[in-house]
Amino acid sequence: APEIIADSSYSFTKPYKIILLDKGGGIGPVRIVINGKEVIADARKSKQIVSKVITLSVDLRLYKKYFESENNIIQIFSSNADSSLSSRGIIIGSSNKSVPPANPRLFVISIGTSDYKGTEIDLQYSSKDAADIAAALKAGSKNLFSADSTFIYTLTTDVTDTSLLPTKFNIERTFTEISKKAAAKDIVVLYLSGHGINASGDFYYLTKDAYTANSSAYIFKEVLQAVGISSNEFTEYLKKVAALKQLLIIDACASGKIVENLVAHRDIPYSTLKALDRLKDRTGTHVITGCAADAVSYEASRFGQGLLTYSLLEGMKGASLRDNKFLDVALWFQYARERVPQLAAGLGGIQ
């Protein structure tokens, strides 16, 4: 990967200069990450680089909302021309004392899709799961954040208000609204329940307008893009939100009725895992996913919920709390990782 030459610190008085030296593989995309979140996917002005040495001028002042008041970390990653090799990156420090410290706020986007177009892939629990997660986080956050600092957005198919249905338009609008409000200090939780599929090497969450969970049925990619949201799209949504603490919970894939092309898989396809990994790395997000390896176990579940959701709610009631009052993400997710296989085994399934 190209060598990076840059100052070890940055102030907000002028653009930041980066020099890249070609080491033989050409000069590819140059990523800029602020406090763990990618803000620039490629800082190059031109994609056709033939020079062995290039100089970039990046105005980081445009990304001031991603800076906290103190001790900010900026990372720069270089890659070769075909992006097959990436550098470990260099780290520079910066302070933004002009941003006054303030208490964090909580933004929750809880999305559950049970009623799809037609009846082929309708689910029993996804809308209820999303509503329960939203209610639990709202109740648990009132003492920590206060009601004025807690914003809950619940989109399910169990409502009559069309602006609250889990359509792609409504989901995009919700992220746009949050991106205008959230600051670096804030926390964002995104919960997804419903069907997810693997298509073209990417994970897609199917919105209410989807009619099948068979990825091969979407012959035209434009149709899938209209009814589904890819991990790449979620990456762009989350990147525009300045909040540096983000959680993504996906209780999806073959949850519900048997779907022929999904039930054959005993876990999440490798390409889907890679897509979610890229999302995690580019947005600085904590991610936990639940994949129903035995689709029948969900539909016949005596718990009345997706197993991942059931485990997370169980943890919030006390099983995974720190000091019996704080919801520690590491403890919470680890509890679910251990609990879900136990619940699935009790139903004769694997998850």
Short mmCIF file of C-alpha atoms in Angstrom, two decimals:
data_model
loop_
_atom_site.label_atom_id
_atom_site.label_comp_id
_atom_site.label_asym_id
_atom_site.label_seq_id
_atom_site.Cartn_x
_atom_site.Cartn_y
_atom_site.Cartn_z
CA ALA A 1 0.00 0.00 0.00
CA PRO A 2 1.20 3.58 -0.57
CA GLU A 3 3.20 5.27 2.16
CA ILE A 4 1.42 8.14 3.92
CA ILE A 5 3.27 11.29 4.98
CA ALA A 6 1.26 13.73 7.09
CA ASP A 7 1.54 15.91 10.18
CA SER A 8 0.94 14.21 13.52
CA SER A 9 -1.59 16.81 14.65
CA TYR A 10 -4.31 18.96 13.15
CA SER A 11 -5.89 22.32 13.93
CA PHE A 12 -9.01 23.82 12.43
CA THR A 13 -7.20 26.80 10.92
CA LYS A 14 -6.50 25.36 7.47
CA PRO A 15 -6.95 22.29 5.23
CA TYR A 16 -4.90 19.21 6.06
CA LYS A 17 -2.17 18.09 3.67
CA ILE A 18 -1.51 14.41 2.91
CA ILE A 19 1.33 13.08 0.73
CA LEU A 20 1.15 9.57 -0.73
CA LEU A 21 4.13 7.67 -2.13
CA ASP A 22 3.49 4.82 -4.57
CA LYS A 23 5.33 1.67 -3.45
CA GLY A 24 4.73 -0.25 -6.66
CA GLY A 25 1.04 -1.11 -6.61
CA GLY A 26 -0.34 2.25 -7.58
CA ILE A 27 -2.38 4.62 -5.45
CA GLY A 28 -6.00 3.69 -4.75
CA PRO A 29 -8.73 5.03 -2.44
CA VAL A 30 -7.64 7.08 0.57
CA ARG A 31 -10.04 6.75 3.50
CA ILE A 32 -10.43 9.32 6.30
CA VAL A 33 -11.87 8.17 9.62
CA ILE A 34 -12.74 10.50 12.51
CA ASN A 35 -13.24 8.98 15.95
CA GLY A 36 -13.90 5.55 14.46
CA LYS A 37 -16.35 6.69 11.77
CA GLU A 38 -15.49 6.92 8.08
CA VAL A 39 -16.24 10.43 6.83
CA ILE A 40 -14.49 10.23 3.44
CA ALA A 41 -14.49 6.98 1.45
CA ASP A 42 -11.91 8.33 -1.03
CA ALA A 43 -10.09 11.65 -0.60
CA ARG A 44 -8.58 11.57 -4.10
CA LYS A 45 -9.83 14.20 -6.49
CA SER A 46 -9.22 11.95 -9.48
CA LYS A 47 -9.53 8.17 -9.64
CA GLN A 48 -7.00 7.91 -12.52
CA ILE A 49 -3.70 8.27 -10.63
CA VAL A 50 -0.53 7.72 -12.67
CA SER A 51 1.92 9.77 -10.61
CA LYS A 52 4.23 8.07 -8.09
CA VAL A 53 3.68 10.89 -5.60
CA ILE A 54 0.43 12.75 -5.01
CA THR A 55 -0.51 15.48 -2.56
CA LEU A 56 -4.03 15.78 -1.20
CA SER A 57 -5.57 18.76 0.56
CA VAL A 58 -8.49 17.76 2.77
CA ASP A 59 -10.64 20.37 4.49
CA LEU A 60 -11.54 18.56 7.71
CA ARG A 61 -13.44 21.62 8.87
CA LEU A 62 -16.32 20.33 6.75
CA TYR A 63 -16.58 17.37 9.15
CA LYS A 64 -16.51 19.33 12.38
CA LYS A 65 -19.72 17.73 13.64
CA TYR A 66 -17.88 14.40 14.02
CA PHE A 67 -15.37 15.92 16.45
CA GLU A 68 -15.86 15.77 20.18
CA SER A 69 -14.66 18.55 22.44
CA GLU A 70 -11.39 16.85 23.39
CA ASN A 71 -8.98 14.11 22.30
CA ASN A 72 -10.16 13.43 18.78
CA ILE A 73 -8.53 10.73 16.66
CA ILE A 74 -8.21 11.06 12.88
CA GLN A 75 -7.07 8.01 10.90
CA ILE A 76 -5.87 7.92 7.30
CA PHE A 77 -5.81 4.65 5.35
CA SER A 78 -4.23 4.20 1.92
CA SER A 79 -4.70 1.34 -0.54
CA ASN A 80 -3.13 0.19 -3.78
CA ALA A 81 -4.75 0.82 -7.16
CA ASP A 82 -6.97 -2.27 -7.18
CA SER A 83 -7.80 -1.95 -3.43
CA SER A 84 -6.44 -5.43 -2.72
CA LEU A 85 -4.03 -4.08 -0.09
CA SER A 86 -4.74 -1.50 2.57
CA SER A 87 -2.35 0.18 4.96
CA ARG A 88 -2.63 -0.02 8.72
CA GLY A 89 -3.16 3.69 8.54
CA ILE A 90 -1.68 6.56 10.47
CA ILE A 91 -3.23 8.29 13.44
CA ILE A 92 -3.18 12.01 14.08
CA GLY A 93 -4.63 13.87 17.04
CA SER A 94 -6.78 16.96 17.23
CA SER A 95 -8.58 19.00 19.85
CA ASN A 96 -11.80 20.87 19.22
CA LYS A 97 -12.25 23.00 22.33
CA SER A 98 -14.69 25.24 20.49
CA VAL A 99 -17.32 22.50 20.93
CA PRO A 100 -18.77 22.83 24.45
CA PRO A 101 -19.27 19.58 26.38
CA ALA A 102 -22.90 18.50 26.75
CA ASN A 103 -24.89 15.52 27.98
CA PRO A 104 -25.52 12.77 25.42
CA ARG A 105 -28.92 12.02 23.90
CA LEU A 106 -30.37 8.69 22.77
CA PHE A 107 -31.86 8.11 19.31
CA VAL A 108 -33.60 4.77 18.71
CA ILE A 109 -34.82 3.61 15.29
CA SER A 110 -36.77 0.38 15.76
CA ILE A 111 -38.03 -1.23 12.55
CA GLY A 112 -40.16 -4.37 12.34
CA THR A 113 -41.83 -5.82 9.25
CA SER A 114 -44.41 -8.59 9.65
CA ASP A 115 -46.90 -7.80 6.88
CA TYR A 116 -45.27 -7.90 3.46
CA LYS A 117 -46.83 -7.46 0.03
CA GLY A 118 -48.99 -10.54 -0.50
CA THR A 119 -48.94 -13.36 2.05
CA GLU A 120 -46.01 -15.53 1.00
CA ILE A 121 -43.45 -14.19 3.48
CA ASP A 122 -45.57 -12.61 6.23
CA LEU A 123 -44.19 -13.03 9.76
CA GLN A 124 -45.82 -13.24 13.17
CA TYR A 125 -43.47 -11.46 15.53
CA SER A 126 -41.29 -8.88 13.78
CA SER A 127 -43.54 -5.85 14.31
CA LYS A 128 -44.15 -6.82 17.94
CA ASP A 129 -40.41 -7.32 18.45
CA ALA A 130 -39.64 -3.82 17.18
CA ALA A 131 -42.35 -2.26 19.33
CA ASP A 132 -41.13 -4.16 22.43
CA ILE A 133 -37.50 -3.16 21.89
CA ALA A 134 -38.50 0.49 21.44
CA ALA A 135 -40.67 0.44 24.57
CA ALA A 136 -37.95 -1.25 26.65
CA LEU A 137 -35.26 1.22 25.59
CA LYS A 138 -37.60 4.15 26.20
CA ALA A 139 -38.45 2.93 29.69
CA GLY A 140 -34.85 2.13 30.54
CA SER A 141 -33.43 5.40 29.27
CA LYS A 142 -35.71 7.88 31.01
CA ASN A 143 -33.60 8.05 34.19
CA LEU A 144 -30.27 8.11 32.37
CA PHE A 145 -31.02 10.50 29.50
CA SER A 146 -34.33 12.12 30.59
CA ALA A 147 -37.45 12.21 28.43
CA ASP A 148 -36.32 15.37 26.65
CA SER A 149 -33.09 13.69 25.53
CA THR A 150 -34.64 10.43 24.30
CA PHE A 151 -35.97 10.17 20.75
CA ILE A 152 -37.76 6.96 19.73
CA TYR A 153 -38.72 6.23 16.12
CA THR A 154 -40.79 3.06 15.71
CA LEU A 155 -41.72 1.87 12.23
CA THR A 156 -43.81 -1.30 12.02
CA THR A 157 -46.55 -2.83 9.88
CA ASP A 158 -48.96 -2.86 12.85
CA VAL A 159 -49.82 0.83 12.53
CA THR A 160 -52.40 2.75 10.50
CA ASP A 161 -50.32 5.92 10.12
CA THR A 162 -48.66 5.49 6.72
CA SER A 163 -45.75 7.76 7.75
CA LEU A 164 -44.77 5.14 10.36
CA LEU A 165 -44.82 2.11 8.06
CA PRO A 166 -41.41 0.44 7.37
CA THR A 167 -41.12 1.57 3.75
CA LYS A 168 -37.78 2.53 2.26
CA PHE A 169 -38.96 6.14 1.91
CA ASN A 170 -39.98 6.39 5.59
CA ILE A 171 -36.75 4.76 6.79
CA GLU A 172 -34.60 7.12 4.71
CA ARG A 173 -36.64 10.10 5.96
CA THR A 174 -36.10 9.03 9.57
CA PHE A 175 -32.33 8.84 9.12
CA THR A 176 -32.34 12.26 7.45
CA GLU A 177 -34.22 13.73 10.41
CA ILE A 178 -31.81 12.20 12.91
CA SER A 179 -28.76 13.33 10.95
CA LYS A 180 -29.94 16.91 11.40
CA LYS A 181 -30.28 16.50 15.18
CA ALA A 182 -27.59 14.12 16.41
CA ALA A 183 -24.16 15.31 17.56
CA ALA A 184 -20.90 13.41 18.11
CA LYS A 185 -21.67 12.89 21.81
CA ASP A 186 -25.00 11.14 21.14
CA ILE A 187 -25.99 7.47 20.90
CA VAL A 188 -27.92 5.82 18.06
CA VAL A 189 -29.54 2.39 18.26
CA LEU A 190 -30.85 0.81 15.04
CA TYR A 191 -32.98 -2.32 15.44
CA LEU A 192 -34.18 -4.37 12.44
CA SER A 193 -36.58 -7.29 12.55
CA GLY A 194 -37.98 -9.07 9.53
CA HIS A 195 -36.58 -10.73 6.45
CA GLY A 196 -33.02 -10.24 5.27
CA ILE A 197 -31.53 -11.79 2.16
CA ASN A 198 -28.12 -12.16 0.58
CA ALA A 199 -27.97 -10.70 -2.92
CA SER A 200 -24.99 -9.69 -5.05
CA GLY A 201 -22.66 -10.24 -2.11
CA ASP A 202 -24.55 -7.80 0.09
CA PHE A 203 -27.08 -8.04 2.92
CA TYR A 204 -30.51 -6.57 2.15
CA TYR A 205 -33.19 -5.82 4.72
CA LEU A 206 -36.59 -6.26 3.05
CA THR A 207 -39.10 -3.48 3.65
CA LYS A 208 -42.89 -3.94 3.67
CA ASP A 209 -43.10 -3.60 -0.12
CA ALA A 210 -41.13 -6.82 -0.70
CA TYR A 211 -43.13 -9.76 -2.06
CA THR A 212 -40.60 -12.59 -1.80
CA ALA A 213 -37.47 -13.47 0.16
CA ASN A 214 -36.06 -15.48 -2.72
CA SER A 215 -33.14 -13.36 -3.91
CA SER A 216 -33.10 -15.01 -7.36
CA ALA A 217 -36.64 -13.74 -7.97
CA TYR A 218 -35.37 -10.17 -8.09
CA ILE A 219 -34.11 -10.40 -11.64
CA PHE A 220 -33.75 -6.65 -11.93
CA LYS A 221 -31.55 -5.06 -9.27
CA GLU A 222 -33.66 -1.89 -9.46
CA VAL A 223 -36.64 -3.84 -8.09
CA LEU A 224 -34.63 -5.15 -5.12
CA GLN A 225 -33.25 -1.68 -4.45
CA ALA A 226 -36.80 -0.32 -4.36
CA VAL A 227 -38.03 -2.81 -1.74
CA GLY A 228 -34.80 -3.54 0.15
CA ILE A 229 -32.07 -1.63 1.93
CA SER A 230 -28.51 -2.94 1.54
CA SER A 231 -25.77 -2.82 4.15
CA ASN A 232 -24.01 -0.32 1.87
CA GLU A 233 -27.05 1.96 2.06
CA PHE A 234 -27.26 1.58 5.84
CA THR A 235 -23.55 2.48 5.94
CA GLU A 236 -24.27 5.75 4.15
CA TYR A 237 -27.26 6.47 6.40
CA LEU A 238 -25.20 5.92 9.55
CA LYS A 239 -22.18 7.85 8.25
CA LYS A 240 -24.32 10.96 7.88
CA VAL A 241 -25.33 10.73 11.55
CA ALA A 242 -22.63 12.39 13.65
CA ALA A 243 -23.26 10.23 16.75
CA LEU A 244 -20.07 8.27 17.48
CA LYS A 245 -21.71 5.59 19.63
CA GLN A 246 -23.90 3.40 17.43
CA LEU A 247 -25.52 -0.02 17.87
CA LEU A 248 -27.03 -2.13 15.12
CA ILE A 249 -29.21 -5.12 16.02
CA ILE A 250 -30.48 -7.32 13.19
CA ASP A 251 -32.98 -10.04 14.09
CA ALA A 252 -33.55 -11.04 10.49
CA CYS A 253 -32.85 -13.53 7.73
CA ALA A 254 -35.08 -16.62 7.58
CA SER A 255 -37.21 -15.64 10.56
CA GLY A 256 -40.76 -16.87 10.18
CA LYS A 257 -42.17 -19.19 7.55
CA ILE A 258 -39.99 -21.53 5.56
CA VAL A 259 -38.38 -19.66 2.68
CA GLU A 260 -36.81 -22.11 0.30
CA ASN A 261 -33.63 -20.26 -0.57
CA LEU A 262 -32.83 -19.31 3.03
CA VAL A 263 -33.77 -22.35 5.10
CA ALA A 264 -31.03 -24.39 3.41
CA HIS A 265 -28.38 -22.21 5.02
CA ARG A 266 -27.27 -23.17 8.52
CA ASP A 267 -25.79 -19.76 9.16
CA ILE A 268 -25.42 -16.33 7.57
CA PRO A 269 -23.69 -16.56 4.18
CA TYR A 270 -20.02 -15.54 4.24
CA SER A 271 -20.60 -12.69 1.80
CA THR A 272 -23.31 -11.30 4.09
CA LEU A 273 -20.96 -11.45 7.07
CA LYS A 274 -18.34 -9.57 5.07
CA ALA A 275 -20.91 -6.94 4.07
CA LEU A 276 -21.91 -6.42 7.70
CA ASP A 277 -18.25 -6.35 8.70
CA ARG A 278 -17.63 -3.54 6.22
CA LEU A 279 -20.58 -1.66 7.68
CA LYS A 280 -19.14 -2.07 11.18
CA ASP A 281 -15.69 -0.89 10.16
CA ARG A 282 -16.88 2.11 8.16
CA THR A 283 -19.36 3.42 10.73
CA GLY A 284 -17.71 2.48 14.03
CA THR A 285 -20.86 0.56 14.91
CA HIS A 286 -21.35 -2.33 17.35
CA VAL A 287 -23.26 -5.01 15.40
CA ILE A 288 -25.09 -8.15 16.51
CA THR A 289 -27.07 -10.31 14.09
CA GLY A 290 -29.48 -13.17 14.62
CA CYS A 291 -29.95 -15.62 11.77
CA ALA A 292 -32.66 -18.26 12.04
CA ALA A 293 -30.95 -21.37 10.79
CA ASP A 294 -34.16 -23.33 11.44
CA ALA A 295 -36.92 -21.07 10.09
CA VAL A 296 -39.68 -23.31 11.48
CA SER A 297 -38.52 -22.75 15.06
CA TYR A 298 -39.34 -19.06 14.78
CA GLU A 299 -42.88 -19.62 13.55
CA ALA A 300 -43.54 -22.23 16.23
CA SER A 301 -41.68 -20.34 18.95
CA ARG A 302 -43.25 -20.61 22.38
CA PHE A 303 -41.55 -17.35 23.26
CA GLY A 304 -43.69 -15.33 20.87
CA GLN A 305 -40.64 -13.40 19.65
CA GLY A 306 -37.48 -13.78 17.61
CA LEU A 307 -34.89 -15.51 19.76
CA LEU A 308 -32.32 -12.74 19.54
CA THR A 309 -34.91 -10.15 20.52
CA TYR A 310 -36.18 -12.34 23.37
CA SER A 311 -32.62 -12.72 24.67
CA LEU A 312 -31.90 -8.99 24.47
CA LEU A 313 -35.11 -8.10 26.30
CA GLU A 314 -34.33 -10.74 28.90
CA GLY A 315 -30.90 -9.19 29.38
CA MET A 316 -32.41 -5.73 29.83
CA LYS A 317 -34.57 -7.02 32.67
CA GLY A 318 -31.43 -7.69 34.70
CA ALA A 319 -29.59 -10.71 33.32
CA SER A 320 -26.92 -8.61 31.58
CA LEU A 321 -26.98 -5.33 33.49
CA ARG A 322 -23.82 -3.84 34.99
CA ASP A 323 -24.19 -2.86 38.65
CA ASN A 324 -27.83 -3.87 38.19
CA LYS A 325 -28.66 -0.56 36.49
CA PHE A 326 -26.45 0.09 33.44
CA LEU A 327 -26.94 -1.57 30.05
CA ASP A 328 -23.34 -2.33 29.08
CA VAL A 329 -23.24 -3.17 25.36
CA ALA A 330 -20.44 -5.73 25.71
CA LEU A 331 -22.25 -7.62 28.47
CA TRP A 332 -25.62 -7.28 26.72
CA PHE A 333 -24.44 -8.65 23.38
CA GLN A 334 -22.37 -11.40 24.99
CA TYR A 335 -25.40 -12.53 27.00
CA ALA A 336 -27.44 -12.80 23.79
CA ARG A 337 -24.65 -14.70 22.03
CA GLU A 338 -24.73 -17.34 24.77
CA ARG A 339 -28.49 -17.37 25.33
CA VAL A 340 -29.80 -17.67 21.75
CA PRO A 341 -28.24 -21.10 21.02
CA GLN A 342 -29.69 -22.38 24.31
CA LEU A 343 -33.19 -21.23 23.37
CA ALA A 344 -32.86 -22.61 19.82
CA ALA A 345 -31.69 -25.99 21.13
CA GLY A 346 -34.75 -26.17 23.35
CA LEU A 347 -36.90 -25.85 20.22
CA GLY A 348 -34.93 -28.47 18.32
CA GLY A 349 -33.32 -25.88 16.07
CA ILE A 350 -29.91 -24.35 15.47
CA GLN A 351 -29.15 -20.65 15.49
#
